[in-house]
């Protein structure tokens, strides 16, 4: 690849960034839709092909698996060669790679397991119960947040001063219990991956020197989203001789609630000097009116890096601003507008409904379901987070490593095999007293139990041993297929009335396919199965949704990095957007404004903003006040719509597209108007439903027993 090929179709500022002298560090301020990924990947191509930098000497780090995969795919095309061995990935993925390669220096068992958020939550919950810590006074989620917050800041337990604050004192107590449990069981959570890899380098100067010399160029995507430990990790790898290339936009910093530090961008100039700053302000996504209104909004924030987005495209349509009477009126207006867009030739998946809070989706979902409009909630449960997938992987983890106590506890009585909580607690107690793992403890404990409990426990340990023996010489996909069948998972879900659609079995089959497609790195310190398990754990931390032919519903946070021809930005009301919590905190209000800016700049051609006069919120119907952000949009960019403008059922019946029997993916057999049969109440009609999975509640009007709300997982409804 020659230089002209690299910079072809790049604008002036993009070219400056890409062909910047390889002896310089740089901060690329990349506005929304300005082509930052193109710049980052072309920069790497320039260094490899024009400056003869070895691919392995480049470290490129981003935040999501989706972004990392996109960078790899683009590099494959640009360099016309495989880039699998390159150090390209998420912070967590690269930290994991370092720890696997240097587990001895990091004082880790080479077979350490990664804890995802769900597993971490369950362990904290159990430790609190075992130590008589009341979860009503100390919510488990808040304790989990406290623990991860300390790690994101790089703060050790010994450095935490809880003072006289009850929450901090009790949370620190749980943190101490949790750390001991993780150390005893060779477990590492996501936040700990960064902490351990940072300490690995900091405490091993020879190793640090090796990687500082090895990584001649460090490129960081979405730099505004870095937290304290991530910033320290990058800073540690920088020695002045290697160079950093940081791409980010302070106007799109929206993750302060999870530890991101917007001030990290400003620290760059001091910590990585000398540093050249290049602004990318030409937008390739949105029309002129959308950009001008977005610019007017974001300039209200102080202490931002000055930039003004512009475009060569036309001004386009004005931004529709709809004043709704209620959230139902708002939903009707949005769905009617989507129908019109689709009638004009726009695909359903090119329309996105964005909201500040997940709870706002209910009104839109009800209307979409009512009129049989296909939709999907983006950012829903990811594949590797699904219960049936985690169950199957727990069996794989256990046959690979019987000391994996998290996996042991997940499957010891699933599918049910008569091993109750009392038995499990005795196994735990033996393990604690004898400092052994749960699998070994279960073997020794059997002799102290009743005959029935002992037999069940012995059968389970024998099952695991048999699986180990019978899968020794199988390849990965064969191993996964075998354990799914022999563990009883297939039989369990085949007999599960809730799983009548077979979705869980289909997901297990998809896991076998994923194992078949898995490409193991031959030079890895892990075997193929452990590599697959680690990949699955890391992939549960990033979004894996793929485009569908459905209307897209999502929070604005989930929409970051995406774009749609038609965007509906909803619920712009005080105490909702901006949130009530941000009112008295200027820095939080600034982040809310950035969030609004991000939502607006997702729109390519058509942006519609809506708010309500009255909304059902926090369990009561309240009169809402228009968001302060609405007054910050110049009126010349707005088309204000105040009258009632909602669809009627007849509108949809006339349109064949929405008269098809289409069901939302996340709701299986459920649809309003569906006839069902209950074993006790008889036949009825579905009026409404809410929630998802096993917690779904269904409202049914029965012919002879009136209207009732039922829990789907217990009601065992038959769909007629």
XYZ file of C-alpha atoms in Angstrom:
720
model
C 0.000 0.000 0.000
C 1.401 3.366 -1.014
C 0.865 6.729 0.644
C -1.754 7.942 -1.841
C -3.856 4.836 -1.161
C -3.703 5.465 2.572
C -4.840 9.080 2.446
C -7.298 8.652 -0.434
C -10.705 10.160 0.444
C -9.392 11.629 3.718
C -10.016 15.300 4.339
C -7.221 17.742 5.197
C -7.400 17.337 8.996
C -7.725 13.546 8.770
C -4.664 13.415 6.524
C -2.672 15.546 8.970
C -3.482 13.116 11.755
C -2.757 9.988 9.722
C 0.625 11.056 8.307
C 1.794 12.857 11.439
C 5.514 12.317 11.950
C 6.069 9.006 13.713
C 8.257 10.765 16.291
C 5.312 12.810 17.569
C 2.513 12.095 20.035
C -0.935 13.456 19.297
C -4.399 14.135 20.666
C -7.043 13.885 17.958
C -10.220 15.697 18.990
C -12.723 13.811 16.848
C -16.214 15.312 16.812
C -19.294 13.126 16.357
C -19.402 11.520 12.917
C -15.996 12.887 11.911
C -14.457 9.537 10.935
C -12.333 8.769 14.000
C -12.160 5.004 13.361
C -11.020 5.651 9.805
C -8.282 7.942 11.108
C -7.119 5.477 13.753
C -6.950 2.502 11.377
C -5.314 4.514 8.591
C -2.747 5.771 11.091
C -1.799 2.178 11.885
C -1.629 1.340 8.164
C 0.627 4.368 7.630
C 2.995 3.333 10.428
C 3.225 -0.263 9.162
C 3.570 0.383 5.425
C 5.327 3.753 5.310
C 7.388 3.821 8.502
C 8.176 0.083 8.629
C 6.872 -0.289 12.170
C 6.353 -3.941 13.043
C 2.667 -4.711 13.605
C 3.468 -6.360 16.945
C 5.027 -3.094 18.121
C 1.688 -1.298 17.956
C -0.791 -1.330 20.846
C -4.327 -0.240 19.894
C -6.882 -0.159 22.683
C -10.588 0.655 22.751
C -13.603 0.033 25.002
C -15.970 -2.456 23.380
C -15.534 -5.778 21.633
C -17.569 -4.379 18.745
C -15.142 -1.478 18.265
C -12.098 -3.761 18.576
C -13.517 -6.146 15.963
C -14.266 -3.247 13.618
C -10.674 -2.000 13.923
C -9.316 -5.488 13.156
C -11.615 -5.896 10.137
C -10.603 -2.533 8.700
C -6.917 -3.293 9.255
C -7.318 -6.651 7.511
C -8.604 -4.817 4.433
C -6.079 -1.966 4.573
C -3.008 -4.134 5.140
C -4.255 -7.109 3.103
C -2.876 -9.496 5.681
C -4.088 -11.135 8.917
C -3.740 -9.013 12.049
C -4.743 -11.602 14.662
C -1.411 -11.395 16.457
C -1.587 -7.613 16.801
C -2.180 -6.092 20.215
C -5.624 -4.756 19.303
C -8.468 -5.068 21.789
C -10.358 -3.697 24.748
C -8.629 -2.570 27.934
C -9.911 -5.689 29.666
C -8.990 -8.010 26.802
C -5.422 -6.728 26.572
C -4.985 -6.766 30.348
C -6.176 -10.370 30.332
C -3.645 -11.225 27.616
C -0.842 -9.747 29.722
C -1.886 -11.638 32.848
C -2.159 -14.961 31.025
C 1.297 -14.455 29.548
C 2.844 -13.499 32.906
C 0.661 -15.232 35.493
C 3.691 -16.292 37.574
C 5.020 -12.730 37.833
C 1.491 -11.546 38.683
C 1.272 -14.131 41.500
C -1.719 -15.763 39.839
C -2.715 -19.354 39.242
C -2.348 -19.852 35.456
C -5.858 -21.314 35.494
C -7.485 -18.245 37.056
C -11.123 -17.642 36.122
C -12.771 -14.363 35.081
C -15.854 -13.271 36.998
C -18.514 -11.424 35.039
C -20.920 -8.966 36.667
C -23.583 -11.589 37.400
C -21.159 -14.007 39.048
C -19.640 -11.172 41.062
C -23.085 -10.120 42.271
C -23.982 -13.664 43.365
C -20.741 -14.098 45.301
C -21.166 -10.771 47.122
C -24.774 -11.639 47.939
C -23.812 -15.035 49.356
C -20.906 -13.655 51.396
C -23.220 -11.055 52.918
C -25.740 -13.743 53.829
C -23.087 -16.017 55.346
C -21.807 -13.146 57.483
C -25.251 -11.910 58.573
C -25.006 -8.590 56.744
C -28.519 -7.333 56.054
C -29.018 -6.714 52.316
C -31.997 -4.470 53.123
C -29.742 -2.039 54.974
C -26.854 -2.592 52.574
C -28.141 -3.300 49.030
C -25.978 -5.808 47.182
C -25.869 -3.715 43.997
C -24.541 -0.726 45.924
C -21.853 -2.831 47.568
C -20.872 -4.196 44.161
C -20.667 -0.629 42.831
C -18.508 0.402 45.837
C -16.051 -2.450 45.224
C -15.726 -1.778 41.506
C -15.446 1.962 42.076
C -12.413 1.482 44.341
C -10.777 -0.754 41.760
C -11.487 1.669 38.917
C -9.713 4.319 40.959
C -6.808 1.947 41.673
C -7.461 2.109 45.431
C -6.382 -0.828 47.599
C -8.415 -2.045 50.562
C -5.623 -0.980 52.913
C -5.851 2.585 51.571
C -9.594 3.017 52.121
C -10.552 5.206 55.041
C -14.204 4.384 55.727
C -14.413 6.945 58.526
C -17.720 6.948 60.393
C -19.875 6.396 57.337
C -21.990 3.265 57.919
C -22.278 2.365 54.231
C -18.538 2.715 53.629
C -17.619 0.744 56.768
C -19.929 -2.184 55.977
C -19.035 -2.106 52.280
C -15.357 -2.240 53.184
C -16.101 -5.243 55.386
C -17.764 -7.024 52.467
C -14.948 -5.933 50.135
C -12.434 -7.624 52.456
C -14.472 -10.854 52.510
C -14.878 -10.712 48.746
C -11.165 -10.211 48.072
C -10.257 -13.161 50.277
C -12.818 -15.335 48.517
C -11.471 -14.362 45.086
C -7.861 -14.950 46.105
C -8.697 -18.325 47.656
C -10.547 -19.438 44.518
C -8.323 -17.919 41.796
C -11.027 -15.524 40.607
C -10.550 -12.150 38.918
C -13.377 -9.730 38.121
C -13.299 -7.256 35.222
C -12.071 -4.300 37.259
C -9.359 -6.460 38.830
C -7.992 -7.348 35.375
C -6.851 -3.749 34.956
C -5.584 -3.426 38.525
C -3.547 -6.649 38.342
C -2.062 -5.909 34.919
C -1.094 -2.401 36.067
C 0.568 -3.796 39.206
C 2.230 -6.539 37.161
C 4.095 -3.908 35.155
C 4.645 -1.461 37.995
C 6.159 -4.097 40.292
C 8.316 -5.806 37.637
C 10.627 -3.155 36.235
C 12.332 -5.491 33.749
C 8.953 -6.515 32.352
C 7.805 -2.897 32.242
C 10.957 -1.882 30.374
C 10.380 -4.730 27.912
C 6.860 -3.569 27.017
C 7.777 0.110 26.968
C 10.419 -0.719 24.397
C 8.218 -3.234 22.593
C 5.232 -0.908 22.104
C 6.639 1.867 19.969
C 3.172 3.303 19.289
C 0.192 3.293 21.650
C -3.153 4.249 20.114
C -6.202 4.805 22.323
C -9.745 5.107 20.994
C -12.570 6.934 22.866
C -10.019 8.467 25.231
C -12.679 10.562 26.986
C -14.088 7.330 28.461
C -10.921 6.294 30.330
C -11.123 5.941 34.098
C -8.307 6.433 36.593
C -6.738 2.955 36.405
C -6.933 2.878 32.597
C -5.197 6.246 32.378
C -2.493 5.088 34.801
C -2.059 1.895 32.742
C -1.419 3.879 29.540
C 0.800 6.383 31.336
C 2.885 3.557 32.816
C 3.553 2.087 29.362
C 4.684 5.490 28.052
C 8.384 6.251 28.592
C 8.883 9.271 26.316
C 10.582 7.278 23.588
C 7.411 5.572 22.442
C 4.495 7.674 21.187
C 0.802 7.942 22.005
C -2.019 8.699 19.582
C -5.206 9.398 21.525
C -8.547 9.848 19.773
C -11.538 11.227 21.643
C -14.156 13.916 22.089
C -14.832 15.588 25.422
C -18.319 16.503 24.161
C -19.171 12.788 24.072
C -18.009 11.941 27.588
C -21.179 10.375 29.066
C -19.896 7.656 31.383
C -18.937 9.607 34.497
C -21.350 7.454 36.519
C -19.153 4.429 35.895
C -15.832 6.112 36.577
C -14.855 7.810 33.299
C -12.791 10.948 33.885
C -13.362 13.695 31.339
C -10.413 15.564 32.823
C -8.060 12.847 31.519
C -8.070 14.579 28.132
C -6.707 17.757 29.702
C -4.050 15.814 31.640
C -2.672 14.408 28.401
C -0.890 17.600 27.440
C 1.146 17.526 30.634
C 1.766 13.794 31.062
C 2.532 12.992 27.414
C 4.299 16.176 26.300
C 5.122 17.231 23.682
C 1.688 16.583 22.237
C 0.160 17.904 19.033
C -3.608 18.560 18.977
C -5.589 18.094 15.754
C -9.341 18.764 15.538
C -11.655 16.764 13.265
C -14.740 18.937 12.825
C -16.151 17.893 9.456
C -19.150 15.664 10.088
C -20.063 12.933 7.585
C -23.214 11.752 9.344
C -25.822 14.438 9.963
C -27.561 17.211 8.056
C -26.774 20.880 8.637
C -29.817 21.667 10.796
C -29.120 18.746 13.133
C -25.488 19.816 13.531
C -26.274 23.497 14.064
C -28.815 22.740 16.788
C -26.398 20.264 18.407
C -23.578 22.830 18.352
C -25.849 25.438 19.956
C -26.678 23.019 22.762
C -23.177 21.817 23.596
C -21.592 25.290 23.598
C -23.557 25.921 26.825
C -21.035 23.661 28.602
C -17.996 25.370 30.063
C -14.441 24.006 30.181
C -14.816 22.124 26.910
C -12.326 21.952 24.073
C -13.601 24.373 21.468
C -14.890 22.795 18.268
C -17.755 23.380 15.828
C -19.063 20.540 13.694
C -19.911 21.321 10.068
C -20.948 19.396 6.997
C -20.816 19.658 3.228
C -24.282 18.151 2.981
C -27.487 20.184 2.833
C -29.318 21.643 5.829
C -31.983 18.983 5.405
C -35.310 18.970 7.221
C -36.021 20.966 10.341
C -36.014 19.089 13.646
C -39.565 18.138 14.623
C -40.374 19.085 18.227
C -43.571 17.436 19.485
C -45.433 18.473 22.634
C -47.357 15.394 23.796
C -50.169 15.300 26.322
C -48.987 12.060 27.952
C -46.415 9.325 27.379
C -49.143 7.377 25.527
C -49.727 10.323 23.203
C -45.946 10.568 22.750
C -45.726 6.877 21.855
C -48.649 7.172 19.414
C -47.008 10.120 17.664
C -43.636 8.341 17.380
C -45.132 5.077 16.080
C -47.269 6.943 13.552
C -44.198 8.818 12.315
C -42.237 5.552 12.003
C -45.064 4.067 9.938
C -44.911 7.041 7.583
C -41.116 6.734 7.261
C -41.425 3.054 6.355
C -44.171 3.825 3.845
C -41.693 6.256 2.279
C -39.145 3.459 1.817
C -37.073 3.660 5.023
C -36.363 0.280 6.645
C -37.665 -0.436 10.146
C -34.147 -0.919 11.531
C -33.196 2.553 10.286
C -35.554 4.054 12.873
C -34.398 4.366 16.496
C -36.338 5.419 19.589
C -33.950 6.804 22.217
C -34.768 7.489 25.864
C -32.964 8.532 29.037
C -34.300 5.707 31.217
C -35.167 2.088 30.430
C -38.532 2.530 32.127
C -39.635 4.806 29.275
C -39.659 1.901 26.827
C -42.921 0.472 28.211
C -45.280 2.910 26.440
C -43.478 2.438 23.114
C -43.414 -1.348 23.487
C -47.128 -1.494 24.242
C -47.951 0.461 21.091
C -45.515 -1.509 18.948
C -46.974 -4.785 20.208
C -50.548 -3.578 19.801
C -50.035 -2.797 16.134
C -47.769 -5.776 15.371
C -44.752 -3.609 14.563
C -41.468 -5.559 14.812
C -38.959 -4.149 17.296
C -35.937 -5.073 19.354
C -34.479 -3.545 22.493
C -30.813 -2.884 21.756
C -28.486 -3.593 24.653
C -30.682 -6.393 25.996
C -29.291 -9.608 27.387
C -26.158 -10.579 25.487
C -25.582 -14.082 24.181
C -22.884 -15.106 26.676
C -24.935 -13.620 29.545
C -27.953 -15.882 28.920
C -28.616 -18.327 31.734
C -28.506 -21.461 29.560
C -25.168 -20.401 28.022
C -23.652 -19.655 31.419
C -24.895 -23.065 32.644
C -23.236 -24.903 29.755
C -20.001 -22.946 30.139
C -20.018 -23.691 33.874
C -19.913 -27.423 33.059
C -17.063 -26.796 30.620
C -15.203 -24.768 33.247
C -15.673 -27.490 35.839
C -14.435 -30.373 33.700
C -11.416 -28.257 32.790
C -10.756 -27.168 36.360
C -12.547 -28.841 39.270
C -11.279 -26.151 41.652
C -13.578 -23.621 39.941
C -15.989 -23.095 42.824
C -18.155 -20.556 40.994
C -18.867 -23.084 38.247
C -19.376 -25.824 40.847
C -22.057 -23.855 42.696
C -23.861 -22.948 39.498
C -24.387 -26.520 38.293
C -24.282 -28.729 41.381
C -28.072 -28.865 41.373
C -28.883 -27.772 37.844
C -30.600 -29.546 36.293
C -32.157 -30.549 39.620
C -30.607 -33.689 41.074
C -31.784 -33.575 44.693
C -28.898 -31.585 46.186
C -30.446 -28.941 48.414
C -29.093 -25.810 50.082
C -28.433 -27.626 53.355
C -26.158 -30.105 51.589
C -24.353 -27.352 49.675
C -23.798 -25.402 52.891
C -22.194 -28.467 54.512
C -19.888 -28.775 51.514
C -18.969 -25.091 51.835
C -18.310 -25.468 55.548
C -15.993 -28.442 54.979
C -14.133 -26.509 52.264
C -13.644 -23.503 54.551
C -12.403 -25.551 57.495
C -10.054 -27.679 55.416
C -9.009 -24.973 52.936
C -9.924 -27.028 49.919
C -12.136 -26.511 46.886
C -15.830 -27.396 46.794
C -15.390 -30.353 44.455
C -12.945 -32.097 46.789
C -15.047 -31.085 49.766
C -18.122 -32.715 48.225
C -16.269 -36.029 47.916
C -15.292 -35.974 51.600
C -18.637 -34.641 52.818
C -20.767 -37.395 51.261
C -20.082 -39.817 54.102
C -21.595 -37.405 56.649
C -24.918 -36.972 54.839
C -28.162 -38.885 54.635
C -28.186 -41.740 52.140
C -30.277 -39.828 49.606
C -28.181 -36.635 49.788
C -24.935 -38.626 49.751
C -25.982 -40.590 46.672
C -26.936 -37.397 44.837
C -23.613 -35.787 45.692
C -21.611 -38.869 44.681
C -23.501 -39.121 41.392
C -22.672 -35.498 40.623
C -18.923 -35.869 41.264
C -18.900 -39.090 39.257
C -20.682 -37.312 36.406
C -17.993 -34.625 36.295
C -15.191 -37.210 36.401
C -16.873 -39.224 33.656
C -17.201 -36.107 31.532
C -13.509 -35.372 32.043
C -12.522 -38.869 30.934
C -14.855 -39.009 27.939
C -13.906 -35.608 26.532
C -10.124 -35.810 26.797
C -9.624 -36.502 23.108
C -12.566 -34.555 21.693
C -12.169 -31.257 19.904
C -13.780 -28.181 21.443
C -17.149 -28.243 19.657
C -17.531 -31.990 20.251
C -16.698 -31.471 23.909
C -19.300 -28.713 24.263
C -21.945 -30.799 22.463
C -21.192 -33.805 24.679
C -21.400 -31.975 28.001
C -24.605 -30.134 27.016
C -26.254 -33.496 26.385
C -24.744 -35.550 29.215
C -25.262 -32.829 31.832
C -28.995 -33.059 31.224
C -29.362 -29.481 29.938
C -30.941 -30.537 26.635
C -33.385 -32.855 28.392
C -34.216 -30.167 30.939
C -35.063 -27.525 28.361
C -36.875 -30.009 26.128
C -39.304 -30.653 28.993
C -39.514 -27.006 30.003
C -43.012 -25.689 29.190
C -41.786 -22.103 29.453
C -39.338 -22.883 26.655
C -41.972 -24.044 24.158
C -40.383 -22.011 21.370
C -37.126 -23.903 21.853
C -35.114 -20.681 22.093
C -32.895 -21.981 24.911
C -32.069 -25.167 23.010
C -31.388 -23.064 19.917
C -29.002 -20.933 21.985
C -27.177 -24.044 23.220
C -26.832 -25.212 19.620
C -25.463 -21.779 18.777
C -22.870 -22.239 21.541
C -21.692 -25.430 19.823
C -21.404 -23.456 16.581
C -19.432 -20.726 18.391
C -17.045 -23.390 19.730
C -16.637 -24.780 16.214
C -15.791 -21.339 14.848
C -13.433 -20.451 17.693
C -9.876 -19.912 16.501
C -7.357 -20.653 19.243
C -4.010 -18.893 19.353
C -1.418 -21.652 19.238
C 1.121 -19.737 21.314
C -1.374 -19.150 24.120
C -0.565 -20.398 27.605
C -4.122 -21.768 27.839
C -5.538 -24.852 26.192
C -8.298 -24.475 23.609
C -11.189 -24.924 26.049
C -9.825 -22.397 28.552
C -9.191 -19.932 25.735
C -12.807 -20.277 24.630
C -14.050 -19.817 28.197
C -11.966 -16.647 28.596
C -13.231 -15.302 25.277
C -16.823 -15.907 26.379
C -16.224 -14.142 29.701
C -14.658 -11.118 28.041
C -17.367 -10.949 25.371
C -20.047 -10.713 28.051
C -18.679 -7.235 28.842
C -19.308 -5.748 25.405
C -22.331 -5.240 23.215
C -22.900 -8.011 20.696
C -26.212 -6.937 19.184
C -26.460 -7.224 15.416
C -28.695 -5.220 13.070
C -32.187 -6.597 12.452
C -35.184 -5.579 10.399
C -36.857 -4.210 13.516
C -37.380 -0.755 14.966
C -34.530 -0.139 17.426
C -35.285 0.869 21.038
C -32.455 1.830 23.378
C -31.168 4.196 26.016
C -29.031 7.061 24.773
C -26.051 5.510 26.553
C -26.536 2.344 24.477
C -26.757 4.412 21.280
C -23.198 5.765 21.667
C -21.224 4.820 18.552
C -24.324 4.109 16.448
C -26.153 6.092 13.779
C -29.618 5.920 12.229
C -31.347 7.775 9.382
C -34.319 8.545 11.659
C -33.953 9.194 15.394
C -36.686 9.916 17.949
C -35.200 11.535 21.051
C -37.970 11.257 23.643
C -38.865 12.429 27.130
C -37.098 15.800 27.235
C -38.554 16.898 30.562
C -37.047 18.239 33.761
C -36.263 15.523 36.343
C -36.193 12.969 33.545
C -33.803 14.501 31.026
C -31.876 16.155 32.603
C -32.222 13.764 35.506
C -33.326 14.906 38.941
C -29.933 13.928 40.414
C -28.075 16.384 38.162
C -29.988 19.517 39.214
C -27.644 20.732 41.936
C -24.379 19.440 40.473
C -22.959 21.529 37.594
C -20.645 18.754 36.414
C -23.567 16.310 36.303
C -25.697 18.816 34.387
C -22.861 19.194 31.886
C -22.818 15.419 31.418
C -26.598 15.369 30.900
C -26.167 18.023 28.197
C -23.423 15.940 26.578
C -25.780 12.974 26.673
C -28.445 15.004 24.863
C -25.794 16.043 22.325
C -24.846 12.407 21.755
C -28.502 11.489 21.241
C -29.024 14.273 18.691
C -25.880 13.453 16.720
C -26.985 9.828 16.211
C -29.447 11.160 13.602
C -28.379 11.204 9.973
C -31.355 12.652 8.091
C -34.329 13.137 10.398
C -34.374 14.042 14.089
C -37.593 14.219 16.105
C -37.595 15.424 19.707
C -40.580 14.968 22.022
C -41.712 15.798 25.544
C -44.937 15.377 27.511
C -47.122 17.696 29.564
C -48.078 14.849 31.906
C -46.193 11.619 32.553
C -46.627 8.564 34.754
C -43.312 8.520 36.614
C -42.079 7.013 39.892
C -45.445 5.337 40.464
C -47.585 8.446 40.015
C -48.957 10.701 37.317
C -47.186 14.075 37.415
C -47.242 17.299 35.409
C -43.936 17.603 33.605
C -41.926 20.714 32.784
C -40.140 20.936 29.434
C -36.411 20.221 29.644
C -34.151 23.254 29.922
C -32.311 21.856 26.911
C -35.286 22.702 24.682
C -34.743 26.415 25.288
C -31.126 26.006 24.183
C -32.067 25.003 20.613
C -32.441 28.017 18.285
C -36.072 28.069 17.101
C -35.015 28.515 13.481
C -33.917 24.860 13.408
C -37.209 23.543 14.848
C -40.605 22.602 13.480
C -42.822 22.796 16.569
C -45.847 20.486 16.663
C -48.284 21.021 19.521
C -51.582 19.564 18.404
C -52.659 15.988 19.106
C -51.158 13.928 16.294
C -51.672 10.263 17.020
C -52.597 7.177 15.043
C -55.799 5.195 15.299
C -55.966 1.408 15.054
C -57.634 1.808 11.659
C -54.480 3.443 10.266
C -52.523 0.297 10.978
C -55.158 -2.168 9.797
C -55.033 -0.534 6.356
C -51.274 -1.006 6.126
C -50.398 -4.589 5.206
C -46.842 -4.218 6.543
C -48.101 -3.875 10.103
C -50.892 -6.422 9.784
C -48.434 -9.289 9.593
C -48.195 -11.742 12.464
C -44.838 -10.439 13.703
C -43.762 -10.973 17.305
C -41.076 -8.984 19.126
C -38.009 -11.179 19.509
C -37.687 -10.721 23.251
C -41.256 -11.805 24.056
C -41.539 -15.257 22.505
C -45.172 -16.435 22.238
C -46.593 -13.423 24.065
C -48.669 -10.898 22.174
C -51.676 -8.829 23.164
C -54.888 -10.494 22.024
C -53.378 -14.000 22.107
C -55.680 -16.774 23.416
C -54.180 -18.769 26.286
C -55.228 -21.600 28.571
C -54.507 -21.822 32.310
C -54.764 -25.139 34.148
C -57.030 -23.598 36.802
C -58.691 -20.519 35.292
C -59.379 -21.946 31.830
C -59.341 -19.970 28.584
C -58.520 -16.277 28.421
C -57.122 -13.407 26.336
C -53.786 -11.610 26.933
C -54.454 -7.933 27.696
C -50.965 -6.800 28.675
C -47.549 -7.989 29.866
C -44.380 -6.518 31.308
C -40.853 -7.600 32.211
C -38.783 -10.267 30.497
C -37.581 -13.820 31.000
C -38.722 -15.644 34.103
C -39.944 -12.413 35.716
C -42.478 -11.657 32.945
C -45.923 -10.699 34.304
C -48.959 -11.334 32.099
C -52.429 -9.777 32.424
C -55.115 -12.200 31.207
C -58.903 -11.750 30.990
C -60.420 -15.182 31.618
C -63.883 -16.106 30.329
C -65.155 -17.309 33.708
C -62.632 -16.052 36.273
C -62.187 -12.357 35.523
C -58.907 -10.510 34.884
C -55.700 -11.586 36.636
C -51.984 -10.751 36.638
C -49.845 -13.922 36.496
C -46.123 -14.666 36.716
C -45.333 -16.343 33.400
C -42.770 -18.789 34.812
C -45.292 -20.146 37.347
C -48.527 -19.862 35.355
C -47.458 -22.386 32.664
C -49.829 -20.824 30.158
C -50.621 -22.790 27.017
C -50.705 -20.649 23.878
C -53.592 -21.554 21.593
